[in-house]
CSV table of C-alpha atoms and ligand atoms in Angstrom, one decimal:
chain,number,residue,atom,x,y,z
O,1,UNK,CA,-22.3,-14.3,22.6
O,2,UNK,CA,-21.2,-16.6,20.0
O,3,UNK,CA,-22.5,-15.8,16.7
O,4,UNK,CA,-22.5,-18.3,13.2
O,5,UNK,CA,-22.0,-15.7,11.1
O,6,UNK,CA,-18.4,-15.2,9.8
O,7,UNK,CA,-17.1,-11.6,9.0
O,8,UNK,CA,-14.5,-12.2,6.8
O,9,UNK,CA,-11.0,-9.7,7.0
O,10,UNK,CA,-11.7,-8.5,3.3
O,11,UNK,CA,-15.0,-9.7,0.9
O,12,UNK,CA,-13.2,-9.9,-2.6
O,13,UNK,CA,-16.7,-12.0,-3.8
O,14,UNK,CA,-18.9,-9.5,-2.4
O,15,UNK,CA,-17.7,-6.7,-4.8
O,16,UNK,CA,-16.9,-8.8,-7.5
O,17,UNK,CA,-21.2,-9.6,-7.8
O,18,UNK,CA,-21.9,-5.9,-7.4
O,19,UNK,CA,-19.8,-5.1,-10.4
O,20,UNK,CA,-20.5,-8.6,-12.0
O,21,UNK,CA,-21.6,-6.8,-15.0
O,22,UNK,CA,-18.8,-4.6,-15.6
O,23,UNK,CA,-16.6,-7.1,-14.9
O,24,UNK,CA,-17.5,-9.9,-17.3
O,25,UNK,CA,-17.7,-7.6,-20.2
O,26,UNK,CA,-14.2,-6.2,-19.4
O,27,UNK,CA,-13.5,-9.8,-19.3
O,28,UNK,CA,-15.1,-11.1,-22.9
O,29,UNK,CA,-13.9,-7.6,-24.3
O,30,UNK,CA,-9.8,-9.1,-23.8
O,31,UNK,CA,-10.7,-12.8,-24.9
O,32,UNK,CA,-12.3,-11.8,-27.9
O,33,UNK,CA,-9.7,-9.5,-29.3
O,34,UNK,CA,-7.6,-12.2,-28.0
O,35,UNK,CA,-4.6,-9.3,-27.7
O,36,UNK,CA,-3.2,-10.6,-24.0
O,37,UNK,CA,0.2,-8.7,-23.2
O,38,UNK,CA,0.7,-5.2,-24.1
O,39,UNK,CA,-2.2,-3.5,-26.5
O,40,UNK,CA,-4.5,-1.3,-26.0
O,41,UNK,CA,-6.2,-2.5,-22.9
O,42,UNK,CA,-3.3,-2.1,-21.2
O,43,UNK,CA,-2.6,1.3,-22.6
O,44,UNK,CA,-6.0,2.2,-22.0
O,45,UNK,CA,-5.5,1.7,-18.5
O,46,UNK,CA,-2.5,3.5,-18.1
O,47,UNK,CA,-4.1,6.4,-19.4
O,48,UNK,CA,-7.5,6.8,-17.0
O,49,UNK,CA,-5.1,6.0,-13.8
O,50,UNK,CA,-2.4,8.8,-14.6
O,51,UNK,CA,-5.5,11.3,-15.7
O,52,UNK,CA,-7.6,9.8,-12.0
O,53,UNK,CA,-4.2,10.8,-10.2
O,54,UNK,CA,-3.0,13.8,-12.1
O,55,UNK,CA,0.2,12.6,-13.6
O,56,UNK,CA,1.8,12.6,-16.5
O,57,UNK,CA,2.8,9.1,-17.0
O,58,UNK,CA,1.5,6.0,-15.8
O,59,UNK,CA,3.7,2.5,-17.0
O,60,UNK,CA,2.5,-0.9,-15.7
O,61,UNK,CA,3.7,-3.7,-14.6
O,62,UNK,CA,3.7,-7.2,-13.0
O,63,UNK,CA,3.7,-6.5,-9.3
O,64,UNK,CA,4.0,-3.6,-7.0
O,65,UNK,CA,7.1,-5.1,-5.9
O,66,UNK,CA,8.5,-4.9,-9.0
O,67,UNK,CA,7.5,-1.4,-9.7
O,68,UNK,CA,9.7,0.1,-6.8
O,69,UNK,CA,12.5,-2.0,-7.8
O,70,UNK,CA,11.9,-1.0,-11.8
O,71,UNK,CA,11.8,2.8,-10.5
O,72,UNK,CA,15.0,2.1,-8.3
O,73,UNK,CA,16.5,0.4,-11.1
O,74,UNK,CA,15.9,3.7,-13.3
O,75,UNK,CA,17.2,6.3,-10.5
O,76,UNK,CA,20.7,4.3,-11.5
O,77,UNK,CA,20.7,2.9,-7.6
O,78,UNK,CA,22.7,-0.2,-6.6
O,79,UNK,CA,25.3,-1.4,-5.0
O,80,UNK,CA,27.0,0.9,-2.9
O,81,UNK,CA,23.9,3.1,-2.3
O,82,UNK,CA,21.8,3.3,0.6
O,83,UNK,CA,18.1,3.9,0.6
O,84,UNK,CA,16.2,5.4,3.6
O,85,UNK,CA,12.9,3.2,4.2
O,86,UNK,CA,10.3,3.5,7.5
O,87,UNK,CA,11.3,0.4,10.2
O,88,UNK,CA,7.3,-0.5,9.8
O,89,UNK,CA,6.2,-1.6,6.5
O,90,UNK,CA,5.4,-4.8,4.4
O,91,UNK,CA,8.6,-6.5,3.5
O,92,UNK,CA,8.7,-5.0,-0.6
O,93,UNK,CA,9.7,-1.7,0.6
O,94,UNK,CA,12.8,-2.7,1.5
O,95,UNK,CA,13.1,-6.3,-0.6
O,96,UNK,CA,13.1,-3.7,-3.8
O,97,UNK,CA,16.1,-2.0,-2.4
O,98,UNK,CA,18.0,-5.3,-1.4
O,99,UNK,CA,17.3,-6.4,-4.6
O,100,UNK,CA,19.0,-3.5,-6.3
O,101,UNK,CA,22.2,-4.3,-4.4
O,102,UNK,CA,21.5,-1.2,-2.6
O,103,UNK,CA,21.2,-1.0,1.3
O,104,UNK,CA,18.0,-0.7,3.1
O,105,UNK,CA,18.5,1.9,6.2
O,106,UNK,CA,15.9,2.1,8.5
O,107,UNK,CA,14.0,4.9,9.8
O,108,UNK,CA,11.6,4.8,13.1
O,109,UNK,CA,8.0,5.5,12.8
O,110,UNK,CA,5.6,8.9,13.9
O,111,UNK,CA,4.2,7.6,17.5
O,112,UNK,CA,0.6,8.3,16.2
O,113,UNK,CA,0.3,7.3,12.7
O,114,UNK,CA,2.6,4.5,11.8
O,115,UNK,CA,4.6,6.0,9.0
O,116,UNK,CA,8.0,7.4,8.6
O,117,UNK,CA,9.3,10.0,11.3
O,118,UNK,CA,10.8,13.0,9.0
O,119,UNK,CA,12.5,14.4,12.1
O,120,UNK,CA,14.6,11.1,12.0
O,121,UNK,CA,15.6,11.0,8.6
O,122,UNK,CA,18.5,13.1,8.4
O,123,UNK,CA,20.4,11.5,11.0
O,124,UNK,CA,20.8,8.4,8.8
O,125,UNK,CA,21.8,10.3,5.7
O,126,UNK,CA,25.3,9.5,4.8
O,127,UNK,CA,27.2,10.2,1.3
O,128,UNK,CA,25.9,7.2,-0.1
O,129,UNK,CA,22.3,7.5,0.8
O,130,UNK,CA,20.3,7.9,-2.8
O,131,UNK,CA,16.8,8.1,-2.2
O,132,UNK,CA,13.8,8.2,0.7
O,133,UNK,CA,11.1,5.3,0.2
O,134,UNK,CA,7.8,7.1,2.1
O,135,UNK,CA,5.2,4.5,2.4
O,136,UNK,CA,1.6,5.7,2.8
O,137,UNK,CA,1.2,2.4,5.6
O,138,UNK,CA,-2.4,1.3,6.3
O,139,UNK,CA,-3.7,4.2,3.0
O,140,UNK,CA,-2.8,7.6,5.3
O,141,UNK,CA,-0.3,9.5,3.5
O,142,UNK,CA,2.9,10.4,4.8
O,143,UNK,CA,4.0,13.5,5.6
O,144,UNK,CA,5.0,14.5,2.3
O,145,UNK,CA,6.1,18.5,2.4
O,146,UNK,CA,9.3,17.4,5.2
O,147,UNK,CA,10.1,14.5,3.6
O,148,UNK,CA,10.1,16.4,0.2
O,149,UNK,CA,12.2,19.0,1.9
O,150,UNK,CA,14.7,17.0,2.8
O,151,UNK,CA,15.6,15.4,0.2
O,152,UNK,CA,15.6,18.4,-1.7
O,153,UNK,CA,18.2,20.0,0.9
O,154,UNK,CA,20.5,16.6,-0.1
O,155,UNK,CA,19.0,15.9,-3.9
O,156,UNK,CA,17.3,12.5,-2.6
O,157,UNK,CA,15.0,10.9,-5.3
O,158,UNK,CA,11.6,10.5,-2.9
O,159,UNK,CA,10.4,7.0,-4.2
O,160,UNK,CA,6.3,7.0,-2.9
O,161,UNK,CA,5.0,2.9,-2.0
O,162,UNK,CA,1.4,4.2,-2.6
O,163,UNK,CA,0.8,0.3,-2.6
O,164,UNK,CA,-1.6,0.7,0.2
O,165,UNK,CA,-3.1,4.5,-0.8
O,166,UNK,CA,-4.9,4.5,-4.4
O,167,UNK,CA,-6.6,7.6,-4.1
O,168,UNK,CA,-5.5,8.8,-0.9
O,169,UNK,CA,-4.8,13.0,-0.8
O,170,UNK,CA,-2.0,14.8,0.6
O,171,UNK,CA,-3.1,18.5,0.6
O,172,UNK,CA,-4.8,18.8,-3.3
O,173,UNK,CA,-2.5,15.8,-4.7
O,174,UNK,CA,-2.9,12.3,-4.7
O,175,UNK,CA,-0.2,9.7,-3.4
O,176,UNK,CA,1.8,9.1,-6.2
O,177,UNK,CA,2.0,12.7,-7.4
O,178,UNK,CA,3.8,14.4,-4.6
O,179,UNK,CA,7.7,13.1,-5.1
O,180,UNK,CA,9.6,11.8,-8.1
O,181,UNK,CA,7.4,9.1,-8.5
O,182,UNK,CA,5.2,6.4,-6.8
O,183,UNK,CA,5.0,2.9,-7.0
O,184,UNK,CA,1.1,1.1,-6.8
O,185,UNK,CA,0.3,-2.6,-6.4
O,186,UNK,CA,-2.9,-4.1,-7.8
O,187,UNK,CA,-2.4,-7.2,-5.8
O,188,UNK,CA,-6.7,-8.1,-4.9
O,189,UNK,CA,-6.9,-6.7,-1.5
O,190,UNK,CA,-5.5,-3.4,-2.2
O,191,UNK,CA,-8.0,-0.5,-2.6
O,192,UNK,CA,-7.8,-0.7,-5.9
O,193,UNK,CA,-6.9,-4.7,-7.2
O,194,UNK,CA,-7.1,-7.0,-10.5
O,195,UNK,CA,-7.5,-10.7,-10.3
O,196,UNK,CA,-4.1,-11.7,-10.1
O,197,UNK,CA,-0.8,-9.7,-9.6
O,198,UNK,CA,-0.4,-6.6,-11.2
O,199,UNK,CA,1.5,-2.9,-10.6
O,200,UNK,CA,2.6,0.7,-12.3
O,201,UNK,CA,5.2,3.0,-11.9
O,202,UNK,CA,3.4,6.6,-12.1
O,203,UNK,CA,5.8,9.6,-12.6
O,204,UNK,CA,5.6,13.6,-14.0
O,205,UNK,CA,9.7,12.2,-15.8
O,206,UNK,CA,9.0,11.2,-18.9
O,207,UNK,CA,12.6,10.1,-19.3
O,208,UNK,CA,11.9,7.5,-16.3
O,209,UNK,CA,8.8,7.0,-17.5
O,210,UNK,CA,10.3,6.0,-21.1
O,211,UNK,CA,13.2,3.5,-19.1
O,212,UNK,CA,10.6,1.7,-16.8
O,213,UNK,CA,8.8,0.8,-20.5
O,214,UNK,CA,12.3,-0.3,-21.7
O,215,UNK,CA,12.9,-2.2,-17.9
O,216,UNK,CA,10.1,-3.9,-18.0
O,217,UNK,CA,9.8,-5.4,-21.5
O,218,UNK,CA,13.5,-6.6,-22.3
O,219,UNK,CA,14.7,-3.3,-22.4
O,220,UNK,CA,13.0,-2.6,-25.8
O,221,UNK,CA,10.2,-0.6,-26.9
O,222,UNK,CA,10.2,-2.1,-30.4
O,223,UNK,CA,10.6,-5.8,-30.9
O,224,UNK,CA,13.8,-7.1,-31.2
O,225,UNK,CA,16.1,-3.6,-30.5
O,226,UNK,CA,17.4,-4.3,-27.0
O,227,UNK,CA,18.8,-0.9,-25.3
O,228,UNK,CA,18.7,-1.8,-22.3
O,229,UNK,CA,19.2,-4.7,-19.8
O,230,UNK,CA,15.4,-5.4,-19.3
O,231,UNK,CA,13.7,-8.1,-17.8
O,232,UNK,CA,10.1,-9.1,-18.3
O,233,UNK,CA,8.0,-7.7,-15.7
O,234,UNK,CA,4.1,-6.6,-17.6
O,235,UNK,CA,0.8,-5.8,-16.5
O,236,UNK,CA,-1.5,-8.2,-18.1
O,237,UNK,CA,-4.3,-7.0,-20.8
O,238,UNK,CA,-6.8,-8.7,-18.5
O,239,UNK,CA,-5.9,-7.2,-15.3
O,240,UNK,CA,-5.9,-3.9,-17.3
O,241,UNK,CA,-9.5,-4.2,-18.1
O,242,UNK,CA,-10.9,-5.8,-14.6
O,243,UNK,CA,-8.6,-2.3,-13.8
O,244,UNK,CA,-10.7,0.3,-16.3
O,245,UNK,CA,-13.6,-1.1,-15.5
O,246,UNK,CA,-13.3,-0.8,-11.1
O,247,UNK,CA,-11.4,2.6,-11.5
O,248,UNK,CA,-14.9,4.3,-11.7
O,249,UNK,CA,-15.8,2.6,-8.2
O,250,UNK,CA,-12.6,3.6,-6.1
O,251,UNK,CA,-13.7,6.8,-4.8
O,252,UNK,CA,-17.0,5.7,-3.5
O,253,UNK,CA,-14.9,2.4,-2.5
O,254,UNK,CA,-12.6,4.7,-0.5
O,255,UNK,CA,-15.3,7.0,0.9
O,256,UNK,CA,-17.0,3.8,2.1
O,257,UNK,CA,-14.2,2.8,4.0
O,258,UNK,CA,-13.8,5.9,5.5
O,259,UNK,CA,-17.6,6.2,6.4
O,260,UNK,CA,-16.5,2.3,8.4
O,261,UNK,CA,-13.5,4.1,10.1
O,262,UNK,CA,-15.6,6.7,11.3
O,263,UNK,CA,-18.4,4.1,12.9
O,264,UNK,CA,-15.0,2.1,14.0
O,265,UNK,CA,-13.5,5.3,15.7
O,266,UNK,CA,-17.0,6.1,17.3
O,267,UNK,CA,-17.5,3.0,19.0
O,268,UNK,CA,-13.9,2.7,20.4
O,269,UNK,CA,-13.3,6.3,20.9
O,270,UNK,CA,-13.7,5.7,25.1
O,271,UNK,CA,-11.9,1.9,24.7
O,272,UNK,CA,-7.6,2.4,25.7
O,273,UNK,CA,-7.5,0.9,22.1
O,274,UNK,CA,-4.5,3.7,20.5
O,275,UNK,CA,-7.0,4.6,17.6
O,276,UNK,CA,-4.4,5.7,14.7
O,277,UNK,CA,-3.8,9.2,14.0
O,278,UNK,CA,-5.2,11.4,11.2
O,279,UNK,CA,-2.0,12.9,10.3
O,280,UNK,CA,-1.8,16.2,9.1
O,281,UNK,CA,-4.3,17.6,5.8
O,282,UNK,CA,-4.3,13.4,5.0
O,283,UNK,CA,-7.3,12.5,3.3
O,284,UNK,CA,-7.2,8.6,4.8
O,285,UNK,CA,-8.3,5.6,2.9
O,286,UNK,CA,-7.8,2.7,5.0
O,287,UNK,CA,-6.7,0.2,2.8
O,288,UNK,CA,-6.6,-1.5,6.8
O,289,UNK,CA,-7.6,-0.4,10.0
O,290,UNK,CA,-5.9,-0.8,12.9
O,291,UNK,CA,-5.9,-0.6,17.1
O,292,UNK,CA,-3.1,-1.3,19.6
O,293,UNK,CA,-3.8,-2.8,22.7
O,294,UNK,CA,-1.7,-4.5,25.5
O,295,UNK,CA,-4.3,-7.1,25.6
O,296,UNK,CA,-3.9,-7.8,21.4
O,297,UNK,CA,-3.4,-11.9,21.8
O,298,UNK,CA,-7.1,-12.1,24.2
O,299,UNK,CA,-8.9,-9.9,21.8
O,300,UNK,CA,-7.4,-11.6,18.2
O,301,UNK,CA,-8.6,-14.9,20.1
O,302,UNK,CA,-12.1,-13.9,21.0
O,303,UNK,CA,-12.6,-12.1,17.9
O,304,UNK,CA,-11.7,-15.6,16.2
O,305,UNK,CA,-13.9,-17.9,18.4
O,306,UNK,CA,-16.9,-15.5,17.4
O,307,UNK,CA,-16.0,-15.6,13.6
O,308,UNK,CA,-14.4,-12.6,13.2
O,309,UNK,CA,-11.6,-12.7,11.0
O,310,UNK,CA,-8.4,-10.6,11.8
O,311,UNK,CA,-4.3,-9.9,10.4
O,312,UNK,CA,-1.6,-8.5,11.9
O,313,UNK,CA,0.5,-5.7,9.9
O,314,UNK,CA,3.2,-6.8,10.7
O,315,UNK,CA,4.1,-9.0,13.2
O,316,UNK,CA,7.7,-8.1,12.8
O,317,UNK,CA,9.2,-5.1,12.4
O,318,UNK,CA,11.8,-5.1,9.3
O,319,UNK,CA,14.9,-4.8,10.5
O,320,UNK,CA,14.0,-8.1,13.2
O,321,UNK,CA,12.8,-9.9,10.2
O,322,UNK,CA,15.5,-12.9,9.4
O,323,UNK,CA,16.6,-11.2,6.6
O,324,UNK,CA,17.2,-8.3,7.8
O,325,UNK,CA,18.1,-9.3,11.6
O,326,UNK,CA,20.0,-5.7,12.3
O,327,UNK,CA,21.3,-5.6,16.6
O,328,UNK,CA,19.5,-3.9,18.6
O,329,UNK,CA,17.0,-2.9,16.2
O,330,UNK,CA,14.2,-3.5,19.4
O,331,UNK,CA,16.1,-0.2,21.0
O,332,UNK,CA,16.8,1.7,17.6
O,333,UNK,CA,13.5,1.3,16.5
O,334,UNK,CA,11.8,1.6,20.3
O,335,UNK,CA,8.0,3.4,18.4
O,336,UNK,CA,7.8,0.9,15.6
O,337,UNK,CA,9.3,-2.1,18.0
O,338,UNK,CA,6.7,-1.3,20.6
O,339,UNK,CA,3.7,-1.5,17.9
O,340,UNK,CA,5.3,-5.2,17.4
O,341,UNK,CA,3.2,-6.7,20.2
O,342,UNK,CA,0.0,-4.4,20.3
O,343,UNK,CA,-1.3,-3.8,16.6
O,344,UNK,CA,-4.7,-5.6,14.9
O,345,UNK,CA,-6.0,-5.1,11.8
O,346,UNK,CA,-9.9,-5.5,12.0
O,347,UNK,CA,-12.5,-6.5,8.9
O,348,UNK,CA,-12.0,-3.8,6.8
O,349,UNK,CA,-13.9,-3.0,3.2
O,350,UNK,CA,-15.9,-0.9,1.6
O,351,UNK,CA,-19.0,-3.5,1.8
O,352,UNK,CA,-18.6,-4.0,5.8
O,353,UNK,CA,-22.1,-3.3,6.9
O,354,UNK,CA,-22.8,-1.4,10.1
O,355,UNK,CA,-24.2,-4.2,11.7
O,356,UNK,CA,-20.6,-6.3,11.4
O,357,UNK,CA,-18.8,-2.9,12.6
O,358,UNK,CA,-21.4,-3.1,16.0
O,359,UNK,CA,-20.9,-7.2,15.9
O,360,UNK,CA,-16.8,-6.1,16.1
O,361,UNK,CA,-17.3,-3.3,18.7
O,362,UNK,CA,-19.3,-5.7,20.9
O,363,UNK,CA,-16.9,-8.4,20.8
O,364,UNK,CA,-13.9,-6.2,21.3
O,365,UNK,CA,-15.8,-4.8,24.5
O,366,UNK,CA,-16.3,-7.9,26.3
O,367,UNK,CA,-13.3,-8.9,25.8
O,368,UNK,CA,-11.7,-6.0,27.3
O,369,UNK,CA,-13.8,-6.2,30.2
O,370,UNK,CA,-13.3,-10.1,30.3
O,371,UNK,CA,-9.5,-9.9,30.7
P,401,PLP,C1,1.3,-4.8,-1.3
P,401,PLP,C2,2.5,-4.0,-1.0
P,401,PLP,C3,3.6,-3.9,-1.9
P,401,PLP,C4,3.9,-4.8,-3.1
P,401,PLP,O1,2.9,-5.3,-3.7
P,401,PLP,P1,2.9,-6.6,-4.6
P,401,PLP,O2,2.0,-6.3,-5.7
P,401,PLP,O3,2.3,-7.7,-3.7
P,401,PLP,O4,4.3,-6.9,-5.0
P,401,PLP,C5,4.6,-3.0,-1.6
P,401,PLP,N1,4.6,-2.2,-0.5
P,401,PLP,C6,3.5,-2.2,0.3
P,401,PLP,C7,3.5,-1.3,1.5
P,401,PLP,C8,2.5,-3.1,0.1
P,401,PLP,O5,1.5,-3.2,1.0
């Protein structure tokens, strides 16, 4: 059944020529008023994202990295502090906390959705323990209203990575809106991406919102009066405007990717394929989307030799990764450690046709039966 065509894991080209338009002139608008850091593209932006989310303040900045490490650095958290962040995520989560000189401590994942267990969270709270980091993995939300508890019953700073969840809806709010503050990357793939690096810091504080604008720019908000130890961490005036100008496309983006889940869960609804859960009043926006299956290695290599590209997030959990490398974190971490082995991202994008979603299925069937 081997097919030519190649379905690529995202299709970065294939939006960029339906909003060619939009984009270019976003584009010429920058290099003609040749303003490139700071200015009012970059304001501009700022402005539509924290009005699209319902938030106050919206500050960007160079990465999405750096934006949970600017917020950390705001919250006054280093060295000595602990930080509690899921077992499963991409390496940042916990990178930003190392990075502090705080501690990452590690919390197992839900067995149906692949984010943070609340009910596990208190057990690792000790009198040094700061802040939760809730990542919305794979664009479903965590579950926000115990995690918010919690930390209110031990005044935690909740620190959301919406890195993988523009747009996504816990209840009525958007990621980003429910705890302190979020933390978004605009890296290409995400749901919503520039053309290079890029990230914000989104919160209701206006006094962190006022220190992540001193943090990020030397510690100054006019030139030359340094009041802080800053560093130099901006969002670019070009990504800005790429930014404005998609911002108008992410909810029908994200409503196109959920429209592909659906086909996805449809076709593999009677497959032993551990579909991910819904969790509870989430509005998901598969930023990926993900199976687990025993036979993971046969399918990945079938899917492969027909074209079909495919990730794995992540191969390692993060307390096994070699920075990390905590003992026993296979038996302390026995939900997100089993994942380890099974999980596979498949194509997923707003522009996947339903035709490469049937293409997928098929494939993923005969390989199944094929063992
Ligand atoms: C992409 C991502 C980040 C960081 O983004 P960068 O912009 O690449 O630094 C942080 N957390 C999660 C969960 C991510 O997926």
């Amino acid at each position: 059944m081997k097919n030519n065509i190649k379905i690529p894991f995202a299709n970065l080209n294939k939006q960029y020529l339906a909003i060619k338009r939009e984009i270019d002139e976003a584009f010429n608008n920058v290099l003609s008023s040749a303003s490139f850091i700071g200015g009012k593209y970059v304001q501009k932006f700022e402005e539509e994202y924290a009005d699209y989310l319902g938030i106050k303040f919206c500050v960007g900045c160079a990465n999405g990295t750096d934006a949970l490490e600017l917020l950390l650095r705001a919250y006054d958290i280093n060295k000595g502090n602990e930080v509690i962040v899921p077992s499963h995520s991409w390496i940042s989560t916990a990178e930003a906390v190392s990075n502090v000189g705080a501690k990452p401590v590690f919390v197992d994942t839900l067995n149906d959705s692949y984010n943070i267990n609340p009910s596990l969270i208190e057990e690792k709270i000790s009198e040094f323990t700061k802040a939760i980091i809730p990542v919305h993995l794979y664009g479903l939300p965590a579950e926000m209203d115990k995690i918010v508890s919690i930390a209110k019953k031990y005044s935690l700073f909740v620190i959301e990575d919406c890195a993988q969840a523009h747009g996504a809806m816990y209840k009525r709010k958007k990621v980003g809106s429910i705890g302190d503050a979020g933390a978004f990357s605009f890296f290409p793939s995400k749901n919503l991406g520039c053309y290079g690096d890029g990230g914000c810091i989104v919160t209701n504080n206006e006094e962190i919102a006022q220190k992540i604008r001193m943090l990020r720019n030397h510690g100054q908000l006019q030139k030359h009066n340094h009041l802080l130890v800053g560093r130099n961490s901006r969002l670019d005036a070009l990504q800005a405007a790429i930014l404005s100008a998609k911002l108008p496309f992410l909810d029908k983006w994200n409503n196109n990717r959920r429209a592909n889940a659906q086909l996805y869960n449809e076709y593999l609804k009677d497959l032993d394929v551990g579909l991910s859960g819904k969790g509870s009043h989430s509005n998901h926006v598969y930023h990926v989307f993900v199976i687990k299956t025993a036979q993971r290695e046969n399918i990945r290599n079938i899917l492969n030799d027909n074209g079909v590209e495919t990730n794995i997030h992540y191969p390692k959990i993060l307390p096994l990764t070699n920075v990390y490398k905590e003992v026993d974190a296979n038996s302390k971490y026995p939900i997100s450690y089993s994942y380890q082995s099974k999980i596979l991202s498949l194509p997923m994008y707003p522009e996947l046709e339903k035709e490469d979603i049937d293409r997928i299925v098929q494939i993923i069937k005969s390989a199944l039966i094929v063992k």
